[in-house]
Amino acid sequence: MPAFLLQPLIYAAKLLHPPLQHPGGHWSPDWRGFSGSRNLLARKQNARLDRQNDLGWKLFGKVPLRENAQKDSKKIQKEYEDKAGRPSKPPSPKQNVRKNLDFEPLSTTALILEDRPANLPAKPAEEAQKHRQQYEEMVVQAKKRELKEAQRRRRQLEERCRLEESIGNAVLAWNNEVLPNWETMWCSRKVRDLWWQGIPPSVRGKVWSLAIGNELNITHELFDICLARAKERWRSFSTGGSEAENEDAGFSAADREASLELIKLDISRTFPNLCIFQQGGPYHDTLHSILGAYTCYRPDVGYVQGMSFIAAVLILNLDTADAFIAFSNLLNKPCQMAFFRVDHGLMLTYFAAFEVFFEENLPKLFAHFKKNNLTPDIYLIDWIFTLYSKSLPLDLACRIWDVFCRDGEEFLFRTALGILKLFEDILTKMDFIHIAQFLTRLPEDLPAEEVFASIATIQMQSRNKKWAQVLTALQKDSRDVEKGSPSLRH
């Protein structure tokens, strides 16, 4: 090849790869036959390996390689232990919890004080000092806010830890001590305290079943029979629904077995926020079955609005057949039977007894209610019919049920007085309409501890007479009841 054609190629090769250096330190201009191509490939491979091993590369540039980048994890841990001056031990679960409770204020990292850009005139010394002080004040305030929030979160976590620990201890106490010895321990002082603190959800259904009892001697087989009968009714309604509805309207309270179709209307309104009892929900058929079976078991009572909430709470804590047994026995209690059978005379007696303890515990509010002609039936009926499961948050309602199973109907009216006492200052400033609206729609965020603290202050004793004694005395003279309580008077 002519020399003038080789010159450009040699020049290009020099640009791609500089002359090789011999061990002696002299540069070699040997480019004959492009013998340096092998060295060129080797340099590219070495450069690639260097980039892979370089741990200093970052997103926006390269930083010097840190000395401890390649250190073994054990070596790093040992250095940390030497620095801290104590050996490392495997952390216990409690230590892990405590570690999670520690927070550091982080919002201050967003506060950065910078000088003016170089293209603008510098700040005067006084202005720079003023800005520096303002900046430091902002940092202090941000740190305070962050520390306050961290303390709040820490208190929440500590409270949650205490709650979980107390629930765990309560479960052990119920399973190991109370339930195996129910007959001898259920009314002891220790168990009464456990009841007041709230029964753990894992044992709540079992405790409720034992406390409610089964005086009616209902069996699982009887539930199956009643359910089969209810399904026959449903099939008959599906074929002649319009006629059945017209006939239902004329049925008396003694023959409400034909009102099975009316249950569907109330199920859709049962705990709508949970979305588990409505059509298509996991407990819709279960709730429908229990209510239908009960209307066949007690046709003299039939279905009454509010029963669906009681059955739903039992379903959440018991199996289907056991929930039906508890439901039937619970509604057979004197107070529930009086309300669900709409026994006006007996309901008036309960209202009159309630007003006796109302005046005894809350005289100022009682006088205010009397002045505004606010009778107990306006707010008590809904509370008693649903056992507070519709009016209060579900977890709080379950705690009310816990003590109700222990103390009976008296605690339902004691709870009502506790709620009135909790909002006494607010209610005394309201008129009739606002009081009725407030009590029929209580706040949704009622703290359980505040409610129970208020209930604890209520004394169910009037002139050395307890609830049962007052109720019995009032039942003897219905005329005095009508004079003392105008509720439901026609």
Coordinates of C-alpha atoms in Angstrom, one line a residue:
M1 CA 0.0 0.0 0.0
P2 CA 1.4 3.5 -0.8
A3 CA 2.8 5.4 2.1
F4 CA 0.5 8.4 1.7
L5 CA -2.5 6.0 2.3
L6 CA -0.9 4.5 5.4
Q7 CA -0.4 7.8 7.1
P8 CA -4.1 8.6 7.9
L9 CA -4.6 5.1 9.3
I10 CA -1.6 5.4 11.6
Y11 CA -2.8 8.8 12.8
A12 CA -6.2 7.4 13.6
A13 CA -4.7 4.4 15.5
K14 CA -2.7 6.9 17.6
L15 CA -5.8 8.7 18.5
L16 CA -7.6 5.5 19.6
H17 CA -4.6 4.1 21.5
P18 CA -1.5 5.9 22.7
P19 CA 1.9 4.5 22.2
L20 CA 2.8 1.6 24.4
Q21 CA 5.3 2.1 27.2
H22 CA 8.0 -0.4 27.8
P23 CA 9.2 -1.4 31.2
G24 CA 12.1 0.9 30.9
G25 CA 9.9 4.0 30.7
H26 CA 10.4 4.7 26.9
W27 CA 7.5 5.1 24.5
S28 CA 7.4 2.7 21.6
P29 CA 6.1 4.0 18.3
D30 CA 5.6 0.5 17.0
W31 CA 2.3 0.4 15.1
R32 CA 3.2 -2.1 12.4
G33 CA 0.3 -4.4 11.6
F34 CA -1.8 -2.7 14.4
S35 CA -0.2 -5.0 17.0
G36 CA -1.7 -2.8 19.7
S37 CA -5.3 -3.9 19.1
R38 CA -4.9 -6.7 21.7
N39 CA -3.7 -4.2 24.3
L40 CA -6.6 -1.9 23.4
L41 CA -9.2 -4.6 24.1
A42 CA -7.5 -5.4 27.4
R43 CA -7.6 -1.8 28.5
K44 CA -11.3 -1.6 27.8
Q45 CA -12.0 -4.7 29.8
N46 CA -9.9 -3.4 32.7
A47 CA -11.8 0.0 32.6
R48 CA -15.1 -1.8 32.7
L49 CA -14.0 -3.9 35.8
D50 CA -12.8 -0.7 37.4
R51 CA -16.2 0.9 37.0
Q52 CA -18.0 -2.1 38.4
N53 CA -15.8 -2.2 41.4
D54 CA -16.0 1.5 42.0
L55 CA -18.6 2.0 44.8
G56 CA -18.2 5.7 44.8
W57 CA -20.4 6.3 41.7
K58 CA -23.5 8.4 42.6
L59 CA -26.4 9.8 40.6
F60 CA -24.9 13.2 39.9
G61 CA -21.2 12.5 40.1
K62 CA -18.4 10.5 41.5
V63 CA -17.3 10.7 45.1
P64 CA -14.1 9.2 46.5
L65 CA -14.4 5.5 47.5
R66 CA -15.1 5.1 51.2
E67 CA -12.7 3.0 53.2
N68 CA -15.3 0.9 54.8
A69 CA -17.3 0.2 51.6
Q70 CA -15.8 -3.3 51.3
K71 CA -15.8 -4.1 55.0
D72 CA -17.5 -7.2 56.2
S73 CA -20.7 -6.8 58.1
K74 CA -19.3 -8.5 61.2
K75 CA -16.3 -6.2 61.1
I76 CA -18.5 -3.1 60.9
Q77 CA -20.6 -4.5 63.8
K78 CA -17.5 -5.1 65.9
E79 CA -16.2 -1.5 65.3
Y80 CA -19.6 -0.2 66.3
E81 CA -19.5 -2.2 69.5
D82 CA -16.1 -1.0 70.3
K83 CA -17.2 2.6 69.8
A84 CA -20.3 2.2 71.9
G85 CA -18.4 0.4 74.6
R86 CA -20.8 -2.5 75.1
P87 CA -21.3 -5.9 73.4
S88 CA -24.2 -6.4 71.1
K89 CA -26.9 -8.8 72.1
P90 CA -29.9 -10.1 70.2
P91 CA -32.7 -7.6 70.9
S92 CA -35.7 -8.9 72.7
P93 CA -39.3 -8.2 71.4
K94 CA -39.8 -5.5 74.1
Q95 CA -36.5 -3.9 73.0
N96 CA -37.7 -3.9 69.4
V97 CA -41.0 -2.2 70.5
R98 CA -39.1 0.4 72.5
K99 CA -36.8 1.0 69.6
N100 CA -39.8 1.7 67.4
L101 CA -41.0 4.2 69.9
D102 CA -38.0 6.5 69.4
F103 CA -38.4 9.3 66.9
E104 CA -36.2 12.1 65.8
P105 CA -37.4 15.4 64.4
L106 CA -36.9 15.4 60.6
S107 CA -38.8 18.4 59.5
T108 CA -35.8 20.7 60.2
T109 CA -33.9 19.2 57.4
A110 CA -36.1 21.1 55.0
L111 CA -35.1 24.4 56.5
I112 CA -31.9 25.6 54.7
L113 CA -30.4 29.0 55.1
E114 CA -28.5 30.1 51.9
D115 CA -26.7 33.3 50.9
R116 CA -27.8 35.3 47.9
P117 CA -26.7 34.1 44.5
A118 CA -23.4 35.5 43.2
N119 CA -25.2 37.7 40.6
L120 CA -27.0 39.6 43.3
P121 CA -25.6 42.1 45.8
A122 CA -24.6 40.7 49.2
K123 CA -26.9 41.2 52.2
P124 CA -26.0 43.9 54.6
A125 CA -24.6 42.6 57.9
E126 CA -27.7 43.6 59.9
E127 CA -30.1 41.9 57.5
A128 CA -27.9 38.8 57.4
Q129 CA -27.9 38.6 61.2
K130 CA -31.7 39.2 61.3
H131 CA -32.3 36.4 58.8
R132 CA -29.9 34.1 60.7
Q133 CA -32.0 34.7 63.9
Q134 CA -35.3 34.1 62.1
Y135 CA -33.9 30.9 60.6
E136 CA -32.8 29.7 64.0
E137 CA -36.2 30.5 65.5
M138 CA -37.9 28.5 62.6
V139 CA -35.6 25.6 63.3
V140 CA -36.4 25.6 67.0
Q141 CA -40.2 25.8 66.4
A142 CA -40.0 23.0 63.8
K143 CA -38.1 20.9 66.2
K144 CA -40.7 21.5 68.9
R145 CA -43.5 20.6 66.6
E146 CA -41.7 17.5 65.5
L147 CA -40.9 16.4 69.0
K148 CA -44.5 17.0 70.1
E149 CA -45.7 14.8 67.3
A150 CA -43.1 12.2 68.1
Q151 CA -44.2 12.1 71.7
R152 CA -47.9 11.8 70.7
R153 CA -47.1 8.9 68.4
R154 CA -45.0 7.3 71.2
R155 CA -47.8 7.6 73.7
Q156 CA -50.2 6.0 71.2
L157 CA -47.8 3.1 70.6
E158 CA -47.2 2.7 74.3
E159 CA -51.0 2.7 74.9
R160 CA -51.4 0.1 72.2
C161 CA -48.7 -2.1 73.7
R162 CA -50.4 -1.9 77.1
L163 CA -53.8 -2.7 75.6
E164 CA -52.4 -5.7 73.8
E165 CA -50.7 -6.9 76.9
S166 CA -53.8 -6.5 79.0
I167 CA -55.9 -8.3 76.5
G168 CA -53.4 -11.2 76.4
N169 CA -53.5 -11.4 80.2
A170 CA -57.3 -11.3 80.2
V171 CA -57.5 -14.1 77.7
L172 CA -55.3 -16.3 79.8
A173 CA -57.4 -15.5 82.9
W174 CA -60.7 -16.3 81.2
N175 CA -59.4 -19.5 79.5
N176 CA -57.4 -20.9 82.4
E177 CA -59.3 -19.7 85.5
V178 CA -62.8 -18.5 84.8
L179 CA -64.3 -20.7 82.1
P180 CA -63.2 -24.0 83.5
N181 CA -64.7 -23.0 86.9
W182 CA -67.6 -20.9 85.6
E183 CA -70.2 -21.9 88.3
T184 CA -68.0 -20.9 91.2
M185 CA -66.1 -17.9 89.7
W186 CA -68.5 -16.0 87.4
C187 CA -69.8 -13.8 90.3
S188 CA -66.4 -13.4 92.1
R189 CA -64.9 -9.9 92.6
K190 CA -62.0 -10.7 90.3
V191 CA -64.2 -11.8 87.5
R192 CA -66.5 -8.8 87.9
D193 CA -63.5 -6.6 87.4
L194 CA -62.6 -8.5 84.3
W195 CA -66.1 -8.1 83.0
W196 CA -66.0 -4.3 83.6
Q197 CA -62.7 -4.0 81.8
G198 CA -64.1 -5.7 78.7
I199 CA -64.2 -9.3 77.6
P200 CA -61.5 -10.2 75.0
P201 CA -63.1 -10.8 71.6
S202 CA -61.7 -14.3 71.4
V203 CA -63.7 -15.5 74.4
R204 CA -66.6 -13.0 74.3
G205 CA -69.0 -15.3 72.6
K206 CA -68.4 -18.2 75.0
V207 CA -68.9 -15.9 78.0
W208 CA -72.0 -14.4 76.6
S209 CA -73.5 -17.8 76.0
L210 CA -72.8 -18.9 79.6
A211 CA -74.1 -15.6 81.0
I212 CA -77.3 -15.5 79.0
G213 CA -78.0 -19.2 79.6
N214 CA -80.5 -21.4 77.8
E215 CA -83.6 -21.5 80.0
L216 CA -85.7 -22.2 76.9
N217 CA -83.7 -25.5 76.3
I218 CA -83.3 -24.7 72.6
T219 CA -81.2 -27.3 70.7
H220 CA -79.4 -27.1 67.4
E221 CA -82.1 -29.5 66.0
L222 CA -84.9 -27.1 67.0
F223 CA -83.0 -24.3 65.2
D224 CA -82.8 -26.5 62.0
I225 CA -86.6 -27.2 62.3
C226 CA -87.5 -23.5 62.6
L227 CA -85.1 -22.6 59.8
A228 CA -86.7 -25.2 57.5
R229 CA -90.1 -23.9 58.3
A230 CA -88.9 -20.3 57.6
K231 CA -87.5 -21.4 54.2
E232 CA -90.9 -22.9 53.3
R233 CA -92.4 -19.5 54.1
W234 CA -89.9 -17.8 51.9
R235 CA -90.7 -20.1 49.0
S236 CA -94.4 -19.4 49.5
F237 CA -93.7 -15.6 49.5
S238 CA -91.7 -15.9 46.2
T239 CA -94.8 -17.4 44.5
G240 CA -97.4 -15.1 45.9
G241 CA -95.6 -12.1 47.3
S242 CA -98.1 -9.4 46.6
E243 CA -101.0 -11.3 48.2
A244 CA -98.8 -12.1 51.2
E245 CA -97.8 -8.5 51.7
N246 CA -101.5 -7.4 51.7
E247 CA -102.3 -10.1 54.2
D248 CA -99.4 -9.1 56.4
A249 CA -100.8 -5.7 56.8
G250 CA -103.9 -7.1 58.6
F251 CA -102.2 -9.6 60.8
S252 CA -102.2 -9.0 64.6
A253 CA -99.2 -9.2 66.9
A254 CA -100.2 -12.8 67.9
D255 CA -99.7 -14.1 64.4
R256 CA -96.6 -12.5 62.9
E257 CA -95.1 -15.6 61.5
A258 CA -96.2 -14.5 58.0
S259 CA -94.1 -11.3 58.3
L260 CA -90.9 -13.0 57.2
E261 CA -90.6 -10.9 54.1
L262 CA -90.5 -7.8 56.2
I263 CA -87.1 -8.9 57.6
K264 CA -85.4 -8.1 54.3
L265 CA -86.3 -4.4 54.8
D266 CA -84.4 -4.2 58.1
I267 CA -81.4 -6.3 57.2
S268 CA -80.2 -3.8 54.6
R269 CA -80.2 -1.1 57.4
T270 CA -78.2 -3.3 59.8
F271 CA -74.6 -1.9 60.3
P272 CA -74.5 -0.5 56.8
N273 CA -70.9 0.7 57.3
L274 CA -69.6 -2.8 57.7
C275 CA -71.1 -4.0 54.4
I276 CA -71.3 -7.6 55.7
F277 CA -75.0 -8.0 56.4
Q278 CA -76.4 -6.5 53.2
Q279 CA -77.3 -8.4 50.1
G280 CA -74.2 -10.2 48.8
G281 CA -72.4 -9.8 52.1
P282 CA -70.8 -12.8 54.0
Y283 CA -73.3 -12.7 56.9
H284 CA -76.5 -11.7 55.0
D285 CA -77.9 -15.3 54.7
T286 CA -76.9 -16.0 58.4
L287 CA -78.7 -13.0 59.7
H288 CA -81.7 -13.7 57.5
S289 CA -81.8 -17.3 58.7
I290 CA -81.7 -16.4 62.5
L291 CA -84.4 -13.8 62.2
G292 CA -86.6 -16.0 60.0
A293 CA -86.2 -19.0 62.4
Y294 CA -87.1 -16.8 65.4
T295 CA -90.3 -15.6 63.8
C296 CA -91.3 -19.2 63.4
Y297 CA -90.2 -20.1 66.9
R298 CA -92.1 -17.2 68.4
P299 CA -95.0 -16.3 66.1
D300 CA -96.6 -14.4 69.0
V301 CA -93.7 -12.0 68.9
G302 CA -92.8 -12.2 65.3
Y303 CA -90.2 -9.7 63.9
V304 CA -89.8 -6.3 65.4
Q305 CA -87.6 -3.5 64.1
G306 CA -84.3 -3.5 66.0
M307 CA -84.0 -7.3 66.4
S308 CA -81.6 -7.4 63.4
F309 CA -79.0 -5.4 65.3
I310 CA -79.1 -7.7 68.3
A311 CA -78.9 -10.8 66.1
A312 CA -76.0 -9.2 64.1
V313 CA -73.9 -8.6 67.2
L314 CA -74.4 -12.2 68.3
I315 CA -73.5 -13.5 64.8
L316 CA -70.2 -11.6 65.0
N317 CA -69.3 -13.5 68.2
L318 CA -71.0 -16.9 67.9
D319 CA -71.7 -19.7 65.4
T320 CA -75.1 -19.6 63.7
A321 CA -77.0 -22.1 65.9
D322 CA -75.4 -20.8 69.1
A323 CA -76.3 -17.2 68.1
F324 CA -79.9 -18.3 67.6
I325 CA -80.0 -19.9 71.1
A326 CA -78.5 -16.8 72.7
F327 CA -80.8 -14.5 70.7
S328 CA -84.0 -16.4 71.7
N329 CA -83.1 -16.5 75.3
L330 CA -82.0 -12.9 75.4
L331 CA -85.3 -11.7 73.9
N332 CA -87.1 -13.8 76.5
K333 CA -85.8 -11.6 79.4
P334 CA -88.6 -9.6 81.0
C335 CA -87.3 -6.2 79.8
Q336 CA -86.7 -7.2 76.2
M337 CA -90.0 -9.1 76.1
A338 CA -91.9 -6.1 77.4
F339 CA -90.4 -3.8 74.7
F340 CA -90.6 -6.3 71.8
R341 CA -94.1 -7.2 72.5
V342 CA -94.9 -3.5 73.0
D343 CA -96.5 -4.0 76.4
H344 CA -97.4 -0.4 77.1
G345 CA -98.1 -0.8 80.7
L346 CA -94.9 -2.6 81.5
M347 CA -92.9 -0.2 79.4
L348 CA -94.4 2.7 81.3
T349 CA -93.2 1.0 84.5
Y350 CA -89.7 0.8 83.2
F351 CA -89.7 4.4 82.2
A352 CA -91.0 5.5 85.6
A353 CA -88.3 3.5 87.4
F354 CA -85.7 5.1 85.1
E355 CA -87.0 8.5 86.1
V356 CA -86.7 7.7 89.8
F357 CA -82.9 7.2 89.4
F358 CA -82.6 10.0 86.8
E359 CA -83.9 12.5 89.4
E360 CA -81.7 10.9 92.1
N361 CA -78.4 11.1 90.0
L362 CA -79.0 14.1 87.8
P363 CA -81.5 16.5 89.4
K364 CA -80.6 19.5 87.3
L365 CA -80.8 17.8 84.0
F366 CA -84.0 15.9 85.1
A367 CA -85.7 19.3 85.9
H368 CA -84.5 20.6 82.5
F369 CA -86.1 17.6 80.7
K370 CA -89.3 18.1 82.7
K371 CA -89.4 21.7 81.8
N372 CA -89.1 20.9 78.1
N373 CA -91.6 17.9 78.4
L374 CA -88.9 15.5 77.2
T375 CA -90.1 12.0 78.2
P376 CA -87.8 8.9 78.4
D377 CA -89.5 7.1 75.6
I378 CA -88.1 9.6 73.1
Y379 CA -84.6 8.3 73.5
L380 CA -84.8 5.1 75.6
I381 CA -86.8 3.0 73.1
D382 CA -84.1 3.0 70.5
W383 CA -81.4 2.3 73.0
I384 CA -83.2 -0.6 74.7
F385 CA -84.6 -2.1 71.5
T386 CA -81.1 -2.5 70.0
L387 CA -79.1 -2.8 73.3
Y388 CA -77.1 0.3 72.2
S389 CA -75.7 -1.5 69.2
K390 CA -77.2 1.0 66.8
S391 CA -76.6 4.1 68.9
L392 CA -73.0 3.6 70.0
P393 CA -69.8 2.5 68.2
L394 CA -69.7 -1.3 67.8
D395 CA -66.7 -1.9 70.1
L396 CA -68.3 0.3 72.8
A397 CA -71.6 -1.4 72.4
C398 CA -70.0 -4.8 72.9
R399 CA -68.5 -3.6 76.2
I400 CA -71.9 -2.5 77.2
W401 CA -73.2 -6.0 76.4
D402 CA -70.4 -7.5 78.5
V403 CA -71.6 -5.8 81.7
F404 CA -75.3 -6.2 80.7
C405 CA -74.7 -10.0 80.6
R406 CA -73.3 -9.6 84.1
D407 CA -75.8 -7.2 85.7
G408 CA -78.9 -7.7 83.7
E409 CA -81.5 -5.1 82.6
E410 CA -80.4 -2.7 85.4
F411 CA -77.2 -1.9 83.5
L412 CA -79.1 -0.8 80.4
F413 CA -80.7 2.0 82.3
R414 CA -77.6 2.8 84.2
T415 CA -75.8 3.2 80.9
A416 CA -78.5 5.6 79.8
L417 CA -77.9 7.7 82.9
G418 CA -74.2 7.5 82.3
I419 CA -74.6 8.9 78.7
L420 CA -76.9 11.7 80.0
K421 CA -74.3 12.6 82.7
L422 CA -71.5 12.6 80.1
F423 CA -73.3 15.3 78.1
E424 CA -75.1 17.0 80.9
D425 CA -73.5 20.4 80.3
I426 CA -74.4 20.3 76.6
L427 CA -78.0 19.1 77.1
T428 CA -78.9 21.7 79.7
K429 CA -78.3 24.4 77.1
M430 CA -80.6 22.7 74.4
D431 CA -84.3 22.9 73.8
F432 CA -86.7 20.0 73.2
I433 CA -85.9 19.5 69.5
H434 CA -82.1 19.7 69.8
I435 CA -82.1 17.4 72.8
A436 CA -84.2 14.8 71.0
Q437 CA -82.0 15.1 67.9
F438 CA -78.8 14.8 69.9
L439 CA -79.9 11.8 71.9
T440 CA -81.2 9.9 68.9
R441 CA -78.0 10.5 67.1
L442 CA -75.1 10.4 69.5
P443 CA -71.5 11.3 68.5
E444 CA -69.7 8.5 66.6
D445 CA -66.4 8.9 68.3
L446 CA -67.4 8.3 71.9
P447 CA -64.3 7.1 73.9
A448 CA -65.2 3.9 75.8
E449 CA -63.2 4.9 78.8
E450 CA -65.0 8.2 79.2
V451 CA -68.4 6.5 78.9
F452 CA -67.6 3.8 81.4
A453 CA -66.1 6.4 83.8
S454 CA -69.4 8.3 83.6
I455 CA -71.4 5.1 84.1
A456 CA -69.3 4.3 87.2
T457 CA -70.5 7.5 88.9
I458 CA -74.2 6.5 88.6
Q459 CA -75.6 5.1 91.8
M460 CA -78.5 2.7 91.2
Q461 CA -80.0 3.1 94.6
S462 CA -82.8 5.5 95.7
R463 CA -83.8 5.8 99.3
N464 CA -82.0 2.6 100.1
K465 CA -83.9 0.8 97.4
K466 CA -82.2 -0.9 94.5
W467 CA -83.5 -1.1 90.9
A468 CA -85.4 -4.3 91.3
Q469 CA -87.1 -3.1 94.4
V470 CA -88.2 0.2 92.8
L471 CA -89.4 -1.6 89.7
T472 CA -91.5 -4.1 91.7
A473 CA -93.0 -1.3 93.8
L474 CA -94.0 0.6 90.7
Q475 CA -95.6 -2.5 89.1
K476 CA -98.0 -2.7 91.9
D477 CA -99.8 0.5 91.1
S478 CA -100.1 1.3 87.4
R479 CA -102.0 4.5 88.2
D480 CA -99.0 5.9 89.9
V481 CA -96.9 5.0 86.9
E482 CA -99.2 6.9 84.5
K483 CA -99.1 10.0 86.7
G484 CA -95.4 9.9 87.1
S485 CA -94.5 9.3 83.5
P486 CA -96.6 10.5 80.6
S487 CA -94.7 8.3 78.2
L488 CA -96.7 6.5 75.6
R489 CA -100.0 7.8 77.1
H490 CA -102.8 7.8 74.5

